[in-house]
Each structure stands twice: as structure tokens, then as C-alpha cells.
């Protein structure tokens, strides 16, 4: 199969090859930390071998739950926040139609809860759930995180009211700790099917556990192919090929070099609106892994050509603090070409018969060159198409590069101490006992 | 009616009151430029008086077109890019259900085109348009911008194929130049109802022209109230009340002071997912107005508490380059409270009976205090609720403050020279005659 292709030539010109060569030993040392587990955060390295080590019975269990619930569920509610929903949502939104809520397939349409406390959001969600048959997965290591705990209480009450307690229990799956915690205890008492979040895999690295696999399979996508793509990418990331043949090392190196050279913001750029949640997943992965001790590239994203007509002016001519990572996709899944118009009043007959992708590719390359000319270094990461296999490749590639990059930056890429700060204040303001 | 309430106390502590007081004369001079039209960009100040000067027959014409098309249209396709769709989308997404595509009301559900060149997007859109009755508005000053021109050719062909040429023509509205341009010419030849984009209103300031008003009314929202909110905000923005009683001057001043003090990124923060496109509209308004000559705060956004579990770590502990503008909304439109659970395994019985908004408010305040403690200055902008009136207020407030802020920054806030750069490269790559 085609591998991920990284190209740094439009970035390295702006920092010089010497700086890039000089950082390589640090990046190789960072890779060794991941492999040997001899650095801070080494109790959260379970994701490194996950594509190979995943208990093979899990996929079968998931497929059995899909076969049981999909036929009686028009909707599937995924309750989770942060890493408990972003991985699944990223894969599902990349693969489904932009209009999937209105053009339904054989599998349930996935909706999300537990990622917000907006009162109107839940009111609107229940107006929908009143009308359509649904099932639920609740994803939480502890079961006490405020947002998903509140959402699960609400959804569970709605489901029991709609179907009665027994049928409701048969429509709920829990993904949680193997042995302890509130959600584990609720699941045991209620008899929910349960899946395990491994202790050594943090939320933002958990898409290839049941956290991501169950919702992705419920939406109708092939999780075997997803894991296969991840396995193939893992082989390359862990291999001892020359530095420049390992795309994860190249990406970790160039972004650290650009950061040291004064770039403070990294824009994830894609020409496909369906990759919107890919950028959101990536933002958590990199922002939460590296944004500590006053350091790190700030993750940001734009969609082209859409946002060239909103953020494009800033990227071209604003403060010179940005680097860009462009995610390029060679082939679309469908074919649409520009129709001919005899009168040509709009002046675009020179595009007659061209596929939209060929035009979009010229827009993307035109953007790359314009931004480079404007002083924005651009790294490109290219895959053949968007499907389960390539998404699996991208997941593992970006995870591995993130671990390498974080150690190169000099932080522990696997903790997130800053996430507690708002919670402490919130608990105090809410009058939670003990705060 | 309640006015917009701005509070800078959680920002000013981090820069000192002196710096804020010192910038006031510059901000007042910038305001005078807007009022007298004596500075660069003065041929694009039509938006300043728009809420008062809008031809009153336009609202009536729009309502007549809505009455004609809504009953026979399940969907309404808005074709436009940048300022030609972001204002309408911002208002519509703020007001409609998050699940409006599945829980339809009496008015058409709005879908978007012409803002992307993704081949799969159009293939998926036409699979939807095959199934449901629809009408179209195409919004473009020139009619030759590549993205909407390509989309309009495709949609027009689909519509003519579905309904025949006459009925198709009756389902298309054009919003374009009053006298010239490709779309004007097509509209005249085909006999489309046409609305005018005024010459002195740039795209990002055009939501209160038919560019925004027509789609908003088609979606079922009250454009009279929207204009009323804008008129009330205009009165305050233009008044000679003391500096600190004019929220637009306060906002323009504090963000310029923070920028001069080293802040390079402004995060628009909201606790309501429905304000996602409010942030997108704001990003264009500020990014395109200020991001030039190597200057300007880079617009970015997060949704809380959603993104506190993804970007929260970075905001709390990453590079100290950010300021935040929090858009606070006092009252929700609906009521949902936390249900009681006898067993309390999730430990949230201390929230029993509390409305979700009261919890969300504590999360928001907890976030504000945590970020401030982490060195991120926070400006809050508060409205009573989200409805057409308050959105009208917010539109005018942010537009006026943007003009003032851009002049204070020392740029022409009304041009966008950098947007052409990618287009020139793209035309060359596409082999457009003359490039």
C-alpha cells in the first residue's frame, strides 16, 4: 500500500537545512524514549503497540454489538468529552456524507452528547431523541467527569422513559475502566455490555481502543482496515530506516526547528471540509501534549479554499508567527466536473470538463506557494485517498510524531496538568463538597 | 432593551490601567475617521449607516420572496464564499436547533455551496438535492469568483434538470452588483429576482444587506428585529457618551493595548456550541480587516467546556501569546435540569435540580479565573440572550469596534490585498487566459 508522504522543501528553505540537520540527534533520542519507555510519562505508552497488541476478541465483540443494536437504532448517541469522542468523530465525519443526517444509510447516524453543558443543546437533542429510535455509548474512564456524567443521567432517564428500564439497559454500552470507578460500577449494577479503556492509554491517544472503535463500527465503517492502516504506519515509524525516510521523525524535527526559529502557531490546513474534525482531533493531540511550561506551537486550523476568504488575508500578510501543515489527499471518492455554458458570462469556460479535484489541487498548490512567498513555511503530508486504511495510517503517524515531538520539545507529552485548573474553580463555584 | 455589556477588569490587571488610558485619544481619533470618512478605505463605509439607511422596501421584497419560495422548498441552497455566506450562516446556526436538519420547521433548511471546491462535497450535496425540493440564492458581487461560479453552474444545471428551465428560473434569486458583472448579466437574461450588494459595503460587513437578510429570512428568522438590534447598537457606538460607556471603543482600546503588550492571538470563547459560526464570522471580520503589514491579533476560537478537554491545556500552560474575548449569554431559550439519582454513584447529586446553564456559567467563570491566573487576559462581552435582536446588536458592535480597532492599529481596515495572492497562482496553474 501507499505510505504517507511528507515533504518539507517548502519549509526548510525558510529555516535552513543546517538547523534541521542539527536537531536530528535530539529527535532520535526522543524516539528512543518512546521505544524504551525511559522518560517521563512512560506509564502512558500503551498506544505505541496498540495496533499489534489489541485483544483480537474486541473487534468481534464490537461487531456483535453493532449487529445487535444497529437494526433497532436510527441514531447512536456517543457520550464523551475530549479524547472520549474526538477520535471517533474525526473518523466518522471524514468518511460519511456531509449530509448524512438527511441521507441516511443502513447504520445509525451518530450524534454527540456529554461534550457541552449548553442547556439548549440538550433540549434540542431530546426533541430529536423523542422522534427516533436510538442506542447509547457512554465513554468515561472515571464516570465522574461533570459533562459526560450530567449528559448520561439525562440520556439514561430519557431512554428509560422511552423504552422502559430493561430495554433501555439493553441499548446502553459503557466504555470505562476495567475494574473501578463510577461508570464501571453503574455498568455492573445495570448489566451493560462493557469495554475497557486501558490504564496505559491517555484519552487523546485512545481512538484505536474501544473508545473510538465502537462508535466508528456502529456508524458502519471498517475498523479492521483502520487497524491495518495503523499497523502499517507503526512499522515505518518504529523502523530503523534512514531519518528522512521516517515521516514521523521528519515531522517532529521540522516543527521543532520552526518553533525554535520563532514560529508559535501551527495551522492544520485541508482542502476537504470533511476533515474539519481531523483538525479538531489533531489540535487536542498536539495542544494537550505540548502546550505546557510556557512552550509549544499553538494548534489552529483553516479549511481551503473556504477560509482563504476569511482567514486568508491574515495568513498572507499578518504577524509572521505561523507554520502550516497541509494534509493533501490525492483522489476523491466521487466524480463531479464543471459543466459547459455556451454563453460563458462567468468566464470559467476555461475550466469546462475539469474535475473539481483538479481545480481544488491548483487552488491548494497556489495557496502553498503564496503562503511560502509570504514567509509561512509549509509542510505537506500526503495520502492517496481518505478511507479507513489511510485514516488508520494518519492516526498512528500523528500520534507517534507527537510523542517524538513532545520529548524533543522537552516536555512530558503524556500528562495534562493544566486541564484541572478550570475544574477546581468550577467545583468551588458549584459548591461541590470538598472544594 | 438591555445593551451589550463589556467588562475589561480581568484584562486590564495584566497590562495596567495607564496603558489603557494612554491609548484612548488614538481610539477616539479612529472613531472620528469612521464618522467623517477622512481616512483610507473611506469608500467602504456604507455599513456604518446601513441599519438606518436600508431601503425599507427591501425587507418587504425579501418577505414576498420567502412567501413565494418557502412553501415549495424543503431546502434552500446558499451559494457564496467568505462574507457572502458567513454572516447568514452565523445568524441561522445561532438560532436554529443543532439538529435542525432532522427536526425541520415550516421554513426551508439551509445548506451551503460555493464555499468549497471539494468534489465529494458536491457529489454528496446532489445526492441530497435529488431527493428534496429546493430553491437557491447565489451571492456574488462579480459573478466570476471561481468557487461560487463553479457551484452555480453545477446547481443551476441540476435545478434545470429537476424542474425544467422555467421553473428552475423561478427558484433562483441573485444577490449581486446593481448594474454590472457576470451574475448581474445572467440574472437579467434569465429573469431572476435580483437584490443589490451596495458598492460601499465590503463582503465581511454585508450581513445587514440582502447578502445576509435574504437567507436569514428564508430560514424563518425575523430580520426586522435583527435590524432593530443593529440600530440600537449603532446609536450607542456613534454616541458621544463617555469613552468607557461605549463598548465598541472599550473593546477596540483593550485589544490594541494587549496587542502592543505582546499578545498576538485573540481567542473568541463561547459556552454555546450554536455560536460556532459566530466565531467564524468574527474571524473573517477581524482577521481580514487587521491582518496586514505584518500586524494584527490572529483570530482563533474555542468552545467551552468542549475544547477545555482539547485546547484547554495549551491555553492554560502553553506560550503566553493569547488574550481571550468571552461572549457571555445570560439566559437560555429552554430549560433542562440535572435529574436526581438515588445511588449517586457518579457523585453529582450535589447538582440535583440545577439548570444546565447554571452549571455552564460556573464552568465559564471557573475558566475565566483559571486563564487569568495563567496569564491570559480575558475581556467579557455579555448579552441577555441569543435572539435576532441581540444578534443584530452584536453584529453592529463587532463591526464598529473592528473599524475603530483597525484604524487604531494603523491599517486600512477595509481592504484585503492578500486575498489575491493564492488566486493569481491558482489561475496560472489552471491555465486561465492572461495568467
Tab-separated table of C-alpha atoms in Angstrom, chain A:
chain	number	residue	atom	x	y	z
A	1	UNK	CA	0.000	0.000	0.000
A	2	UNK	CA	0.971	3.637	-0.486
A	3	UNK	CA	2.605	5.177	2.543
A	4	UNK	CA	2.235	8.637	3.997
A	5	UNK	CA	4.391	11.055	2.065
A	6	UNK	CA	5.870	14.078	3.859
A	7	UNK	CA	7.543	16.957	2.049
A	8	UNK	CA	9.413	19.706	3.895
A	9	UNK	CA	11.005	21.517	0.961
A	10	UNK	CA	8.601	24.455	1.281
A	11	UNK	CA	9.512	24.782	4.967
A	12	UNK	CA	13.219	24.088	5.125
A	13	UNK	CA	14.101	26.960	2.760
A	14	UNK	CA	12.859	29.376	5.422
A	15	UNK	CA	14.965	27.966	8.291
A	16	UNK	CA	17.947	26.453	6.516
A	17	UNK	CA	18.985	22.826	6.246
A	18	UNK	CA	21.665	23.172	8.926
A	19	UNK	CA	19.136	23.780	11.696
A	20	UNK	CA	17.169	20.776	10.513
A	21	UNK	CA	20.227	18.503	10.428
A	22	UNK	CA	21.312	19.746	13.856
A	23	UNK	CA	18.076	18.709	15.573
A	24	UNK	CA	18.135	15.122	14.263
A	25	UNK	CA	20.096	13.588	17.179
A	26	UNK	CA	17.588	15.067	19.638
A	27	UNK	CA	14.702	13.682	17.637
A	28	UNK	CA	16.324	10.246	17.500
A	29	UNK	CA	16.822	10.350	21.264
A	30	UNK	CA	13.150	11.283	21.655
A	31	UNK	CA	12.154	8.303	19.541
A	32	UNK	CA	14.261	6.041	21.786
A	33	UNK	CA	12.368	7.350	24.844
A	34	UNK	CA	9.133	6.190	23.227
A	35	UNK	CA	10.537	2.790	22.360
A	36	UNK	CA	12.379	2.046	25.602
A	37	UNK	CA	9.967	3.856	27.931
A	38	UNK	CA	12.763	5.505	29.911
A	39	UNK	CA	11.336	9.039	30.182
A	40	UNK	CA	8.548	10.935	31.949
A	41	UNK	CA	5.088	9.744	31.012
A	42	UNK	CA	6.288	6.186	30.383
A	43	UNK	CA	3.223	4.732	32.128
A	44	UNK	CA	1.124	6.069	29.227
A	45	UNK	CA	2.833	4.359	26.296
A	46	UNK	CA	0.208	1.680	25.716
A	47	UNK	CA	-0.777	3.287	22.406
A	48	UNK	CA	2.664	2.586	20.881
A	49	UNK	CA	1.940	-1.113	20.403
A	50	UNK	CA	-1.837	-0.940	20.389
A	51	UNK	CA	-2.380	-1.768	16.691
A	52	UNK	CA	-0.434	-5.011	17.212
A	53	UNK	CA	-1.472	-5.801	20.772
A	54	UNK	CA	-5.190	-5.116	20.667
A	55	UNK	CA	-7.051	-8.158	22.010
A	56	UNK	CA	-8.474	-9.631	18.761
A	57	UNK	CA	-11.703	-10.660	20.501
A	58	UNK	CA	-12.572	-6.973	20.965
A	59	UNK	CA	-13.274	-6.412	17.272
A	60	UNK	CA	-15.583	-9.434	17.244
A	61	UNK	CA	-17.423	-8.240	20.350
A	62	UNK	CA	-17.873	-4.790	18.817
A	63	UNK	CA	-19.211	-6.283	15.596
A	64	UNK	CA	-21.686	-8.372	17.605
A	65	UNK	CA	-22.906	-5.280	19.461
A	66	UNK	CA	-23.262	-3.427	16.161
A	67	UNK	CA	-25.266	-6.335	14.702
A	68	UNK	CA	-27.492	-6.323	17.795
A	69	UNK	CA	-28.112	-2.547	18.090
A	70	UNK	CA	-27.837	-1.110	14.563
A	71	UNK	CA	-31.078	-2.676	13.252
A	72	UNK	CA	-33.134	-1.099	16.046
A	73	UNK	CA	-31.326	2.268	16.219
A	74	UNK	CA	-31.791	5.131	13.776
A	75	UNK	CA	-29.454	7.200	15.941
A	76	UNK	CA	-26.482	6.350	18.122
A	77	UNK	CA	-25.632	8.779	20.931
A	78	UNK	CA	-21.928	8.981	21.805
A	79	UNK	CA	-21.478	10.471	25.280
A	80	UNK	CA	-17.936	11.664	25.907
A	81	UNK	CA	-15.685	14.735	26.018
A	82	UNK	CA	-12.172	15.431	24.668
A	83	UNK	CA	-10.376	12.235	23.739
A	84	UNK	CA	-13.532	10.253	24.513
A	85	UNK	CA	-15.276	11.490	21.359
A	86	UNK	CA	-12.857	13.399	19.103
A	87	UNK	CA	-11.156	10.349	17.595
A	88	UNK	CA	-14.409	8.644	16.666
A	89	UNK	CA	-15.938	11.869	15.403
A	90	UNK	CA	-12.868	12.591	13.292
A	91	UNK	CA	-13.075	9.228	11.521
A	92	UNK	CA	-16.863	9.257	11.128
A	93	UNK	CA	-17.036	12.816	9.748
A	94	UNK	CA	-14.166	12.111	7.350
A	95	UNK	CA	-15.990	9.092	5.903
A	96	UNK	CA	-19.686	9.933	5.979
A	97	UNK	CA	-21.566	12.305	3.678
A	98	UNK	CA	-21.645	15.934	4.780
A	99	UNK	CA	-25.410	15.481	4.601
A	100	UNK	CA	-25.522	12.097	6.357
A	101	UNK	CA	-28.152	13.324	8.828
A	102	UNK	CA	-30.547	13.701	5.869
A	103	UNK	CA	-29.340	10.940	3.539
A	104	UNK	CA	-29.217	8.005	5.925
A	105	UNK	CA	-27.542	4.685	5.266
A	106	UNK	CA	-28.165	1.289	6.851
A	107	UNK	CA	-26.243	2.179	10.012
A	108	UNK	CA	-27.276	4.566	12.776
A	109	UNK	CA	-26.463	8.253	12.406
A	110	UNK	CA	-24.171	9.306	15.259
A	111	UNK	CA	-24.990	12.314	17.450
A	112	UNK	CA	-22.875	13.581	20.341
A	113	UNK	CA	-23.520	14.477	23.976
A	114	UNK	CA	-21.502	14.991	27.126
A	115	UNK	CA	-19.109	17.369	25.355
A	116	UNK	CA	-21.047	20.512	26.290
A	117	UNK	CA	-23.176	21.890	29.119
A	118	UNK	CA	-25.355	24.013	26.828
A	119	UNK	CA	-28.939	23.779	28.079
A	120	UNK	CA	-30.374	24.500	24.632
A	121	UNK	CA	-28.225	21.762	23.118
A	122	UNK	CA	-29.798	19.111	25.354
A	123	UNK	CA	-33.293	20.484	24.877
A	124	UNK	CA	-32.783	20.242	21.101
A	125	UNK	CA	-31.220	16.786	21.381
A	126	UNK	CA	-34.192	15.407	23.327
A	127	UNK	CA	-36.620	16.851	20.778
A	128	UNK	CA	-34.760	14.664	18.269
A	129	UNK	CA	-34.498	11.610	20.526
A	130	UNK	CA	-38.257	11.798	21.162
A	131	UNK	CA	-38.776	11.022	17.475
A	132	UNK	CA	-36.228	8.407	16.552
A	133	UNK	CA	-35.111	5.052	17.948
A	134	UNK	CA	-31.675	5.185	19.444
A	135	UNK	CA	-28.948	3.479	21.462
A	136	UNK	CA	-26.118	4.931	23.503
A	137	UNK	CA	-22.468	4.501	24.343
A	138	UNK	CA	-21.109	6.329	27.385
A	139	UNK	CA	-17.332	6.739	27.405
A	140	UNK	CA	-15.550	7.837	30.564
A	141	UNK	CA	-12.576	6.416	32.465
A	142	UNK	CA	-13.915	7.555	35.849
A	143	UNK	CA	-17.588	8.141	35.213
A	144	UNK	CA	-17.422	11.284	37.339
A	145	UNK	CA	-16.275	13.884	34.782
A	146	UNK	CA	-19.002	16.518	35.065
A	147	UNK	CA	-20.030	16.953	31.419
A	148	UNK	CA	-20.498	13.274	30.450
A	149	UNK	CA	-21.888	12.397	33.908
A	150	UNK	CA	-24.615	15.056	33.580
A	151	UNK	CA	-25.338	14.005	29.987
A	152	UNK	CA	-25.528	10.318	30.902
A	153	UNK	CA	-28.012	10.990	33.700
A	154	UNK	CA	-30.185	12.924	31.255
A	155	UNK	CA	-29.936	10.428	28.392
A	156	UNK	CA	-30.417	7.402	30.669
A	157	UNK	CA	-33.592	8.941	32.132
A	158	UNK	CA	-34.876	9.718	28.616
A	159	UNK	CA	-34.081	6.231	27.370
A	160	UNK	CA	-35.767	4.536	30.368
A	161	UNK	CA	-38.789	6.729	29.927
A	162	UNK	CA	-38.970	5.887	26.223
A	163	UNK	CA	-38.350	2.118	26.353
A	164	UNK	CA	-38.725	1.009	29.981
A	165	UNK	CA	-35.813	0.074	32.194
A	166	UNK	CA	-34.932	-3.345	30.752
A	167	UNK	CA	-34.971	-2.357	27.103
A	168	UNK	CA	-33.092	0.848	27.968
A	169	UNK	CA	-30.336	-1.196	29.656
A	170	UNK	CA	-30.023	-3.317	26.504
A	171	UNK	CA	-29.474	-0.125	24.487
A	172	UNK	CA	-26.576	1.184	26.590
A	173	UNK	CA	-22.901	0.270	26.273
A	174	UNK	CA	-20.232	1.529	28.682
A	175	UNK	CA	-16.577	2.086	27.790
A	176	UNK	CA	-14.678	2.629	31.013
A	177	UNK	CA	-12.079	1.372	33.487
A	178	UNK	CA	-11.568	-2.393	33.742
A	179	UNK	CA	-12.057	-2.650	37.489
A	180	UNK	CA	-13.132	0.504	39.266
A	181	UNK	CA	-14.847	3.863	39.006
A	182	UNK	CA	-18.395	5.168	38.951
A	183	UNK	CA	-19.225	4.147	35.390
A	184	UNK	CA	-17.750	0.680	35.907
A	185	UNK	CA	-19.946	0.263	38.993
A	186	UNK	CA	-23.088	1.533	37.232
A	187	UNK	CA	-22.391	-0.821	34.325
A	188	UNK	CA	-22.013	-3.818	36.638
A	189	UNK	CA	-25.220	-2.989	38.514
A	190	UNK	CA	-27.241	-2.390	35.350
A	191	UNK	CA	-25.727	-5.224	33.352
A	192	UNK	CA	-24.463	-3.091	30.448
A	193	UNK	CA	-22.025	-4.611	27.959
A	194	UNK	CA	-18.695	-3.067	28.910
A	195	UNK	CA	-15.452	-2.329	27.113
A	196	UNK	CA	-12.156	-1.375	28.704
A	197	UNK	CA	-10.122	1.839	28.403
A	198	UNK	CA	-6.585	0.586	29.065
A	199	UNK	CA	-4.777	2.219	32.002
A	200	UNK	CA	-1.725	2.986	29.898
A	201	UNK	CA	-3.502	4.862	27.078
A	202	UNK	CA	-4.432	8.512	27.608
A	203	UNK	CA	-7.640	9.953	26.186
A	204	UNK	CA	-6.072	11.726	23.221
A	205	UNK	CA	-4.270	8.518	22.175
A	206	UNK	CA	-7.319	6.263	22.601
A	207	UNK	CA	-9.022	6.234	19.192
A	208	UNK	CA	-7.729	2.716	18.422
A	209	UNK	CA	-9.226	1.316	21.658
A	210	UNK	CA	-12.989	0.659	22.021
A	211	UNK	CA	-13.293	4.409	22.791
A	212	UNK	CA	-13.011	5.079	19.071
A	213	UNK	CA	-13.569	1.658	17.535
A	214	UNK	CA	-17.077	1.061	18.894
A	215	UNK	CA	-18.692	4.297	17.580
A	216	UNK	CA	-16.814	4.024	14.282
A	217	UNK	CA	-18.066	0.468	13.747
A	218	UNK	CA	-21.604	1.451	14.790
A	219	UNK	CA	-21.558	4.154	12.096
A	220	UNK	CA	-20.789	1.444	9.552
A	221	UNK	CA	-17.051	1.774	8.981
A	222	UNK	CA	-14.434	-0.956	8.763
A	223	UNK	CA	-12.364	-0.981	11.948
A	224	UNK	CA	-10.208	-3.870	10.727
A	225	UNK	CA	-8.952	-1.674	7.900
A	226	UNK	CA	-8.430	1.205	10.324
A	227	UNK	CA	-6.233	-1.026	12.488
A	228	UNK	CA	-4.433	-2.361	9.420
A	229	UNK	CA	-3.517	1.172	8.361
A	230	UNK	CA	-2.271	1.906	11.869
A	231	UNK	CA	-0.201	-1.292	11.901
A	232	UNK	CA	1.461	-0.390	8.610
A	233	UNK	CA	2.240	3.136	9.779
A	234	UNK	CA	3.584	1.754	13.080
A	235	UNK	CA	6.007	-0.488	11.239
A	236	UNK	CA	7.514	2.508	9.459
A	237	UNK	CA	7.502	4.811	12.495
A	238	UNK	CA	9.327	2.210	14.622
A	239	UNK	CA	11.676	1.016	11.873
A	240	UNK	CA	15.327	1.921	11.599
A	241	UNK	CA	15.095	3.313	8.078
A	242	UNK	CA	17.185	6.430	7.470
A	243	UNK	CA	15.866	9.506	9.329
A	244	UNK	CA	14.465	11.189	6.246
A	245	UNK	CA	12.530	8.049	5.271
A	246	UNK	CA	10.644	8.061	8.574
A	247	UNK	CA	7.864	10.622	8.137
A	248	UNK	CA	7.171	10.841	11.888
A	249	UNK	CA	10.776	11.832	12.625
A	250	UNK	CA	10.789	14.345	9.776
A	251	UNK	CA	7.563	15.959	11.020
A	252	UNK	CA	8.774	16.052	14.643
A	253	UNK	CA	12.072	17.567	13.524
A	254	UNK	CA	10.784	20.264	11.193
A	255	UNK	CA	8.118	21.545	13.569
A	256	UNK	CA	10.630	21.774	16.433
A	257	UNK	CA	13.112	23.577	14.190
A	258	UNK	CA	10.440	26.027	13.057
A	259	UNK	CA	9.321	26.556	16.661
A	260	UNK	CA	12.865	27.336	17.754
A	261	UNK	CA	13.095	29.690	14.793
A	262	UNK	CA	10.202	31.761	16.156
A	263	UNK	CA	7.083	30.135	14.768
A	264	UNK	CA	4.456	29.918	17.508
A	265	UNK	CA	1.349	28.758	15.688
A	266	UNK	CA	0.783	25.677	13.550
A	267	UNK	CA	-2.103	25.741	11.113
A	268	UNK	CA	-3.534	22.387	10.053
A	269	UNK	CA	-4.752	23.015	6.519
A	270	UNK	CA	-7.001	20.852	4.385
A	271	UNK	CA	-8.932	21.388	1.173
A	272	UNK	CA	-11.656	18.951	2.287
A	273	UNK	CA	-14.391	20.209	4.615
A	274	UNK	CA	-14.906	16.605	5.768
A	275	UNK	CA	-11.522	16.801	7.534
A	276	UNK	CA	-12.777	19.523	9.898
A	277	UNK	CA	-12.768	17.088	12.841
A	278	UNK	CA	-9.437	15.680	11.789
A	279	UNK	CA	-8.098	19.133	12.673
A	280	UNK	CA	-10.013	19.098	15.979
A	281	UNK	CA	-8.577	15.700	16.922
A	282	UNK	CA	-5.087	16.870	15.950
A	283	UNK	CA	-5.496	20.073	17.998
A	284	UNK	CA	-6.097	18.058	21.144
A	285	UNK	CA	-3.295	15.619	20.359
A	286	UNK	CA	-0.660	18.309	19.881
A	287	UNK	CA	-2.040	21.126	22.067
A	288	UNK	CA	-2.536	18.919	25.107
A	289	UNK	CA	0.737	17.031	24.611
A	290	UNK	CA	2.986	20.041	24.066
A	291	UNK	CA	1.245	23.119	25.499
A	292	UNK	CA	2.965	23.214	28.883
A	293	UNK	CA	5.768	25.052	30.724
A	294	UNK	CA	5.016	28.106	28.571
A	295	UNK	CA	6.012	26.201	25.442
A	296	UNK	CA	4.636	24.647	22.290
A	297	UNK	CA	3.220	25.514	18.888
A	298	UNK	CA	-0.388	26.631	19.273
A	299	UNK	CA	-2.644	24.426	17.138
A	300	UNK	CA	-5.013	26.235	14.790
A	301	UNK	CA	-6.676	25.219	11.538
A	302	UNK	CA	-8.134	26.514	8.305
A	303	UNK	CA	-10.049	24.899	5.503
A	304	UNK	CA	-9.170	25.897	1.951
A	305	UNK	CA	-10.396	27.463	-0.168
A	306	UNK	CA	-13.275	28.233	2.244
A	307	UNK	CA	-11.233	30.141	4.820
A	308	UNK	CA	-8.934	31.825	2.302
A	309	UNK	CA	-11.907	34.189	2.033
A	310	UNK	CA	-11.900	34.814	5.790
A	311	UNK	CA	-8.524	34.000	7.400
A	312	UNK	CA	-6.549	34.112	4.154
A	313	UNK	CA	-5.656	37.789	4.443
A	314	UNK	CA	-4.215	37.248	7.921
A	315	UNK	CA	-2.210	34.187	6.916
A	316	UNK	CA	-0.826	36.028	3.886
A	317	UNK	CA	0.007	39.386	5.470
A	318	UNK	CA	-0.496	39.338	9.280
A	319	UNK	CA	2.043	38.622	12.035
A	320	UNK	CA	4.680	36.156	10.798
A	321	UNK	CA	4.210	33.592	13.591
A	322	UNK	CA	2.798	30.709	11.610
A	323	UNK	CA	3.852	27.482	10.042
A	324	UNK	CA	1.405	25.356	8.094
A	325	UNK	CA	0.896	21.626	7.848
A	326	UNK	CA	-1.136	20.820	4.751
A	327	UNK	CA	-2.899	17.484	4.669
A	328	UNK	CA	-3.125	16.574	0.980
A	329	UNK	CA	-5.396	13.876	-0.423
A	330	UNK	CA	-4.712	12.676	-3.966
A	331	UNK	CA	-8.017	11.106	-5.007
A	332	UNK	CA	-11.647	11.936	-4.298
A	333	UNK	CA	-14.291	9.263	-3.764
A	334	UNK	CA	-16.621	10.635	-6.458
A	335	UNK	CA	-16.585	12.464	-9.772
A	336	UNK	CA	-18.015	15.930	-10.478
A	337	UNK	CA	-16.811	18.105	-13.379
A	338	UNK	CA	-17.519	21.698	-14.408
A	339	UNK	CA	-20.382	21.790	-16.923
A	340	UNK	CA	-20.133	23.752	-20.149
A	341	UNK	CA	-22.074	27.008	-20.547
A	342	UNK	CA	-22.348	28.319	-24.117
A	343	UNK	CA	-22.595	31.973	-23.065
A	344	UNK	CA	-19.635	31.866	-20.653
A	345	UNK	CA	-20.799	35.048	-18.910
A	346	UNK	CA	-18.987	33.909	-15.741
A	347	UNK	CA	-15.765	33.481	-17.728
A	348	UNK	CA	-14.995	29.992	-16.448
A	349	UNK	CA	-15.307	28.038	-19.688
A	350	UNK	CA	-11.549	27.517	-19.469
A	351	UNK	CA	-12.461	25.048	-16.674
A	352	UNK	CA	-15.024	23.106	-18.753
A	353	UNK	CA	-14.933	19.398	-18.099
A	354	UNK	CA	-12.266	19.688	-15.404
A	355	UNK	CA	-12.878	17.674	-12.257
A	356	UNK	CA	-13.395	19.766	-9.141
A	357	UNK	CA	-10.464	17.988	-7.524
A	358	UNK	CA	-8.111	19.143	-10.275
A	359	UNK	CA	-9.225	22.746	-9.640
A	360	UNK	CA	-9.033	22.289	-5.864
A	361	UNK	CA	-5.495	20.906	-6.274
A	362	UNK	CA	-4.441	24.015	-8.213
A	363	UNK	CA	-6.007	26.192	-5.520
A	364	UNK	CA	-4.102	24.253	-2.864
A	365	UNK	CA	-0.788	24.487	-4.678
A	366	UNK	CA	-1.451	28.176	-5.401
A	367	UNK	CA	-2.063	28.698	-1.684
A	368	UNK	CA	1.093	26.839	-0.700
A	369	UNK	CA	3.235	28.980	-2.990
A	370	UNK	CA	1.523	32.216	-1.942
A	371	UNK	CA	1.938	31.471	1.756
A	372	UNK	CA	5.556	30.428	1.303
A	373	UNK	CA	6.206	33.670	-0.582
A	374	UNK	CA	4.572	35.446	2.361
A	375	UNK	CA	7.026	33.881	4.802
A	376	UNK	CA	4.903	30.997	6.050
A	377	UNK	CA	6.790	27.676	5.945
A	378	UNK	CA	4.606	24.848	4.674
A	379	UNK	CA	4.955	21.130	5.410
A	380	UNK	CA	2.832	18.803	3.269
A	381	UNK	CA	1.598	15.380	4.355
A	382	UNK	CA	0.013	13.420	1.558
A	383	UNK	CA	-2.155	10.306	1.446
A	384	UNK	CA	-3.648	8.503	-1.515
A	385	UNK	CA	-7.307	8.924	-0.530
A	386	UNK	CA	-9.454	9.166	2.582
A	387	UNK	CA	-10.661	5.755	3.724
A	388	UNK	CA	-10.387	3.632	6.847
A	389	UNK	CA	-6.912	2.412	5.912
A	390	UNK	CA	-5.384	5.855	5.327
A	391	UNK	CA	-7.100	7.276	8.412
A	392	UNK	CA	-5.503	4.472	10.428
A	393	UNK	CA	-2.143	5.429	8.935
A	394	UNK	CA	-2.671	9.094	9.754
A	395	UNK	CA	-3.765	8.341	13.315
A	396	UNK	CA	-0.663	6.341	14.126
A	397	UNK	CA	1.634	8.702	12.245
A	398	UNK	CA	0.386	11.790	14.064
A	399	UNK	CA	0.385	10.016	17.449
A	400	UNK	CA	3.925	8.725	17.081
A	401	UNK	CA	5.223	12.042	15.725
A	402	UNK	CA	3.517	13.761	18.650
A	403	UNK	CA	5.311	11.650	21.239
A	404	UNK	CA	8.639	12.234	19.470
A	405	UNK	CA	7.961	15.952	19.066
A	406	UNK	CA	6.945	16.431	22.705
A	407	UNK	CA	10.096	14.773	24.027
A	408	UNK	CA	12.153	16.837	21.567
A	409	UNK	CA	10.458	19.951	22.931
A	410	UNK	CA	11.495	18.883	26.430
A	411	UNK	CA	8.092	18.235	27.970
A	412	UNK	CA	6.237	15.153	29.149
A	413	UNK	CA	3.871	14.633	26.206
A	414	UNK	CA	1.570	12.368	28.201
A	415	UNK	CA	0.283	14.500	31.067
A	416	UNK	CA	-2.207	17.398	31.071
A	417	UNK	CA	-1.915	19.152	34.439
A	418	UNK	CA	-3.467	22.387	33.144
A	419	UNK	CA	-6.814	20.768	32.420
A	420	UNK	CA	-7.597	20.639	36.143
A	421	UNK	CA	-7.412	24.433	36.678
A	422	UNK	CA	-10.884	25.340	35.424
A	423	UNK	CA	-12.410	22.301	37.100
A	424	UNK	CA	-11.173	23.307	40.569
A	425	UNK	CA	-12.674	26.780	40.181
A	426	UNK	CA	-15.886	25.338	38.759
A	427	UNK	CA	-16.288	22.862	41.632
A	428	UNK	CA	-15.721	25.661	44.135
A	429	UNK	CA	-18.320	27.864	42.418
A	430	UNK	CA	-20.779	24.968	42.223
A	431	UNK	CA	-20.345	24.247	45.930
A	432	UNK	CA	-19.079	20.706	45.395
A	433	UNK	CA	-18.333	19.100	48.766
A	434	UNK	CA	-14.604	19.370	49.486
A	435	UNK	CA	-13.910	22.332	47.156
